[in-house]
Coordinates of C-alpha atoms and ligand atoms in Angstrom, one line a residue:
X1264 CA 76.8 50.9 -85.1
X1265 CA 76.1 52.3 -81.7
X1266 CA 72.8 54.3 -81.3
X1267 CA 72.1 57.3 -79.2
X1268 CA 70.7 56.4 -75.8
X1269 CA 67.3 57.9 -76.2
X1270 CA 64.4 56.2 -74.4
X1271 CA 61.0 55.8 -76.2
X1272 CA 57.9 53.8 -75.5
X1273 CA 58.4 50.3 -77.0
X1274 CA 59.5 50.7 -80.7
X1275 CA 57.9 54.1 -81.0
X1276 CA 61.1 55.4 -82.4
X1277 CA 60.0 56.7 -85.9
X1278 CA 60.9 60.2 -86.9
X1279 CA 58.4 63.0 -86.6
X1280 CA 58.1 63.1 -90.4
X1281 CA 57.3 59.4 -90.6
X1282 CA 55.0 59.3 -87.7
X1283 CA 51.2 59.3 -87.9
X1284 CA 50.8 59.1 -84.1
X1285 CA 52.9 61.3 -81.8
X1286 CA 53.2 60.3 -78.1
X1287 CA 54.1 62.9 -75.5
X1288 CA 54.1 62.9 -71.7
X1289 CA 52.5 65.5 -69.5
X1290 CA 54.1 64.9 -66.1
X1291 CA 51.9 67.1 -64.0
X1292 CA 50.1 66.5 -60.7
X1293 CA 49.6 69.8 -58.9
X1294 CA 45.8 69.6 -58.5
X1295 CA 45.6 66.0 -57.4
X1296 CA 43.1 66.0 -54.5
X1297 CA 44.3 63.0 -52.5
X1298 CA 47.7 61.3 -53.1
X1299 CA 50.2 63.0 -55.6
X1300 CA 52.6 61.1 -57.8
X1301 CA 51.1 61.0 -61.3
X1302 CA 53.9 63.3 -62.4
X1303 CA 56.0 60.1 -62.6
X1304 CA 53.4 58.3 -64.7
X1305 CA 54.6 59.0 -68.2
X1306 CA 58.3 58.3 -67.6
X1307 CA 57.4 55.1 -65.7
X1308 CA 55.3 53.9 -68.6
X1309 CA 58.1 54.7 -71.1
X1310 CA 60.8 53.1 -68.9
X1311 CA 58.9 49.9 -68.0
X1312 CA 57.5 49.3 -71.5
X1313 CA 60.7 47.4 -72.1
X1314 CA 59.3 44.6 -70.0
X1315 CA 56.6 44.1 -72.6
X1316 CA 56.7 42.6 -76.0
X1317 CA 56.0 44.9 -79.0
X1318 CA 53.9 42.1 -80.5
X1319 CA 50.3 41.7 -79.4
X1320 CA 48.8 38.2 -79.6
X1321 CA 45.4 39.8 -79.0
X1322 CA 45.5 41.8 -82.3
X1323 CA 48.3 40.0 -84.2
X1324 CA 50.0 43.3 -84.7
X1325 CA 53.5 44.6 -83.8
X1326 CA 54.6 48.1 -82.8
X1327 CA 57.7 47.5 -84.9
X1328 CA 55.6 48.0 -88.0
X1329 CA 53.8 51.1 -86.6
X1330 CA 54.3 54.7 -87.5
X1331 CA 54.6 56.1 -84.1
X1332 CA 57.0 58.6 -82.5
X1333 CA 57.5 59.1 -78.8
X1334 CA 58.5 62.7 -78.4
X1335 CA 59.2 62.4 -74.6
X1336 CA 57.8 64.5 -71.8
X1337 CA 56.9 68.1 -71.9
X1338 CA 58.8 70.3 -69.4
X1339 CA 56.0 71.7 -67.3
X1340 CA 56.0 74.4 -64.7
X1341 CA 54.6 73.1 -61.4
X1342 CA 52.6 75.7 -59.5
X1343 CA 51.3 77.4 -62.6
X1344 CA 48.3 75.4 -63.8
X1345 CA 47.3 77.8 -66.5
X1346 CA 50.7 77.8 -68.1
X1347 CA 50.8 74.0 -67.9
X1348 CA 47.5 73.7 -69.7
X1349 CA 48.6 76.2 -72.4
X1350 CA 51.8 74.3 -73.0
X1351 CA 49.9 71.1 -73.4
X1352 CA 47.4 72.9 -75.7
X1353 CA 50.3 74.3 -77.8
X1354 CA 51.9 70.9 -78.2
X1355 CA 48.6 69.3 -79.2
X1356 CA 47.9 72.0 -81.7
X1357 CA 51.3 71.5 -83.3
X1358 CA 50.7 67.8 -83.8
X1359 CA 47.2 68.3 -85.1
X1360 CA 48.4 71.0 -87.5
X1361 CA 50.8 68.5 -89.0
X1362 CA 48.0 66.0 -89.6
X1363 CA 49.1 63.6 -86.9
X1364 CA 47.3 62.1 -84.0
X1365 CA 48.3 63.3 -80.5
X1366 CA 48.5 60.6 -77.8
X1367 CA 49.2 62.0 -74.4
X1368 CA 50.5 60.2 -71.3
X1369 CA 49.6 61.8 -68.0
X1370 CA 50.0 63.1 -65.4
X1371 CA 46.8 63.7 -63.4
X1372 CA 43.6 63.9 -65.3
X1373 CA 43.5 67.7 -65.6
X1374 CA 46.1 67.5 -68.4
X1375 CA 43.2 66.3 -70.6
X1376 CA 41.8 69.8 -70.6
X1377 CA 44.8 71.3 -72.4
X1378 CA 44.6 68.7 -75.2
X1379 CA 40.8 69.0 -75.5
X1380 CA 41.1 72.8 -75.8
X1381 CA 43.3 72.2 -78.9
X1382 CA 41.2 69.4 -80.4
X1383 CA 37.9 71.2 -79.9
X1384 CA 39.3 74.2 -81.7
X1385 CA 40.0 72.1 -84.8
X1386 CA 36.9 69.9 -84.6
X1387 CA 33.7 71.8 -84.0
X1388 CA 31.7 68.6 -83.8
X1389 CA 33.9 67.0 -81.1
X1390 CA 32.6 64.2 -79.0
X1391 CA 34.4 62.7 -75.9
X1392 CA 34.5 59.1 -74.7
X1393 CA 35.6 59.0 -71.1
X1394 CA 36.6 55.9 -69.0
X1395 CA 37.0 56.6 -65.3
X1396 CA 35.9 55.6 -61.8
X1397 CA 35.0 59.3 -61.2
X1398 CA 32.6 61.5 -63.0
X1399 CA 34.9 64.6 -62.7
X1400 CA 31.9 66.8 -63.2
X1401 CA 32.2 69.1 -60.2
X1402 CA 31.9 72.8 -60.8
X1403 CA 34.9 73.3 -58.5
X1404 CA 36.9 71.4 -56.0
X1405 CA 37.5 73.4 -52.7
X1406 CA 36.9 76.5 -54.8
X1407 CA 39.3 75.6 -57.6
X1408 CA 37.9 75.1 -61.1
X1409 CA 41.1 73.9 -62.6
X1410 CA 41.2 70.6 -60.7
X1411 CA 41.4 67.0 -61.8
X1412 CA 38.0 66.5 -60.0
X1413 CA 36.4 69.0 -62.5
X1414 CA 38.2 68.2 -65.7
X1415 CA 35.2 66.7 -67.6
X1416 CA 33.0 69.7 -66.5
X1417 CA 35.6 72.0 -68.0
X1418 CA 35.6 69.9 -71.2
X1419 CA 31.8 70.0 -71.3
X1420 CA 32.1 73.8 -71.4
X1421 CA 34.0 73.4 -74.6
X1422 CA 31.8 70.8 -76.4
X1423 CA 28.3 71.3 -74.9
X1424 CA 25.4 69.0 -74.1
X1425 CA 25.1 65.3 -75.1
X1426 CA 28.7 65.1 -76.5
X1427 CA 30.4 63.4 -73.6
X1428 CA 30.0 59.6 -73.0
X1429 CA 31.3 58.3 -69.7
X1430 CA 31.8 54.6 -68.8
X1431 CA 32.8 52.8 -65.6
X1432 CA 31.7 55.7 -63.3
X1433 CA 31.2 54.7 -59.7
X1434 CA 32.1 57.7 -57.7
X1435 CA 31.0 61.3 -57.4
X1436 CA 28.8 63.5 -55.2
X1437 CA 25.0 63.6 -55.6
X1438 CA 25.1 66.9 -57.4
X1439 CA 27.5 65.6 -60.0
X1440 CA 25.3 62.7 -60.9
X1441 CA 22.2 64.9 -60.9
X1442 CA 23.9 67.5 -63.2
X1443 CA 25.3 64.7 -65.3
X1444 CA 21.9 63.2 -66.1
X1445 CA 20.9 66.4 -67.9
X1446 CA 24.1 67.2 -69.8
X1447 CA 26.2 64.1 -70.4
X1448 CA 25.7 60.4 -71.0
X1449 CA 26.9 58.4 -68.0
X1450 CA 27.1 54.6 -67.9
X1451 CA 27.8 53.5 -64.4
X1452 CA 30.2 50.7 -63.3
X1453 CA 31.2 49.1 -66.6
X1454 CA 31.2 49.3 -70.4
X1455 CA 27.6 48.3 -71.1
X1456 CA 26.2 50.2 -74.0
X1457 CA 29.7 51.0 -75.5
X1458 CA 28.9 49.4 -78.9
X1459 CA 25.7 51.4 -79.3
X1460 CA 27.6 54.6 -78.5
X1461 CA 30.3 53.8 -81.0
X1462 CA 27.7 53.1 -83.7
X1463 CA 26.0 56.4 -82.8
X1464 CA 29.3 58.3 -83.1
X1465 CA 30.3 56.7 -86.4
X1466 CA 32.2 59.3 -88.6
X1467 CA 32.2 61.9 -85.8
X1468 CA 35.5 63.2 -84.4
X1469 CA 36.1 61.6 -80.9
X1470 CA 38.6 62.5 -78.2
X1471 CA 39.2 59.4 -76.0
X1472 CA 40.3 60.1 -72.4
X1473 CA 41.2 57.1 -70.2
X1474 CA 41.6 57.5 -66.5
X1475 CA 43.2 54.2 -65.5
X1476 CA 41.5 54.3 -62.1
X1477 CA 38.5 52.9 -64.0
X1478 CA 40.2 49.6 -63.2
X1479 CA 39.6 47.9 -59.9
X1480 CA 42.3 48.7 -57.3
X1481 CA 43.1 45.0 -57.0
X1482 CA 44.4 45.2 -60.6
X1483 CA 45.6 48.8 -60.5
X1484 CA 46.5 50.1 -57.0
X1485 CA 49.1 52.6 -58.4
X1486 CA 46.8 55.6 -58.5
X1487 CA 46.0 58.7 -56.4
X1488 CA 42.3 58.1 -55.8
X1489 CA 41.7 54.3 -55.9
X1490 CA 38.0 53.4 -56.0
X1491 CA 36.9 49.8 -55.3
X1492 CA 34.4 48.1 -57.6
X1493 CA 36.2 48.7 -60.9
X1494 CA 36.5 46.7 -64.1
X1495 CA 39.0 43.9 -64.8
X1496 CA 42.1 44.3 -67.0
X1497 CA 40.6 42.3 -69.8
X1498 CA 37.3 44.3 -69.7
X1499 CA 39.3 47.5 -70.1
X1500 CA 41.6 46.1 -72.7
X1501 CA 38.7 45.0 -74.9
X1502 CA 36.7 48.2 -74.4
X1503 CA 39.7 50.5 -75.1
X1504 CA 40.7 48.5 -78.2
X1505 CA 37.2 48.7 -79.5
X1506 CA 37.1 52.4 -79.1
X1507 CA 40.4 52.8 -80.8
X1508 CA 39.3 50.6 -83.7
X1509 CA 35.8 51.8 -84.3
X1510 CA 35.8 55.5 -83.4
X1511 CA 37.2 58.3 -85.4
X1512 CA 39.8 59.2 -82.8
X1513 CA 41.3 62.6 -83.3
X1514 CA 43.2 62.7 -80.0
X1515 CA 43.5 60.6 -76.8
X1516 CA 45.2 60.3 -73.5
X1517 CA 45.9 57.7 -70.7
X1518 CA 46.3 59.3 -67.3
X1519 CA 46.5 58.9 -63.5
X1520 CA 49.1 56.2 -63.1
X1521 CA 51.0 57.0 -59.9
X1522 CA 53.7 54.4 -60.1
X1523 CA 55.2 54.7 -56.6
X1524 CA 52.0 53.6 -54.9
X1525 CA 52.5 50.1 -56.3
X1526 CA 55.9 48.9 -55.4
X1527 CA 55.3 45.6 -57.2
X1528 CA 55.3 47.5 -60.5
X1529 CA 52.2 45.7 -61.7
X1530 CA 50.2 48.9 -62.1
X1531 CA 52.8 50.3 -64.5
X1532 CA 52.9 47.0 -66.4
X1533 CA 49.1 47.3 -66.7
X1534 CA 49.3 50.8 -68.0
X1535 CA 52.0 49.8 -70.5
X1536 CA 50.0 47.0 -71.9
X1537 CA 46.8 49.2 -72.3
X1538 CA 48.9 51.8 -74.1
X1539 CA 50.4 49.2 -76.4
X1540 CA 46.9 47.8 -77.3
X1541 CA 45.5 51.3 -77.9
X1542 CA 48.5 52.3 -80.1
X1543 CA 48.2 49.1 -82.2
X1544 CA 44.4 49.5 -82.6
X1545 CA 44.9 53.2 -83.6
X1546 CA 47.6 52.4 -86.1
X1547 CA 45.5 51.5 -89.1
Ligands
MN1972 MN1 39.4 59.1 -61.8

């Protein structure tokens, strides 16, 4: 029998009722400070996922067996950041209310704020694990508080001190790093200390936000603010899988793929493979 032509991320074609994890795209890049284009990230990941096997030799698991629905991209109103965030929040709230795990594909990193607003409302004791090249701890960016350069600072306002654990950070202004030392836990350059943090967070609800520019630009040039000196693909794969296996994840996102900056398509392939490994590790 012929099937409807509806595109989903690799094998993530279960019904909403069956699904335990719900993927959705947040194709928004209005506040990007340098090179725009992340609005095409989620659809590129979905489309290019067909170049990838659904089976992972790393984990010996297959997305065919998973209970995941890809619900497509949100329709977001460019130019109205507040409305965009409230639409993302509402979608996340709906998924949480139904007892499912929201997994968002960005978009620029600001989209995380909408999801964290919803998750923090449900889980008082929320902690955040954040992989990124950038601290994203600015009070504002050129006077704008709702910017992807400030997203983790906005999240801190929701969860408070010592709840945010950053890894891979290698860029930010002096004030961000100074402020960060007092309010968040920042591990610079790589994933050292991740196992200890995961042990410390055992049983606590965790939101996991992964900015793909944590990768070195030689691996992942397809992003708006590339930052040399990043981690390798395999370092990220192992760290992201570990977080998804060990932490009590209550929401997560992968963001900042800007596919058109890498004409080879390799950056999109990297994003797809990281998403696949995360989904398989989350599907318990
Ligand atoms: Mn970043």
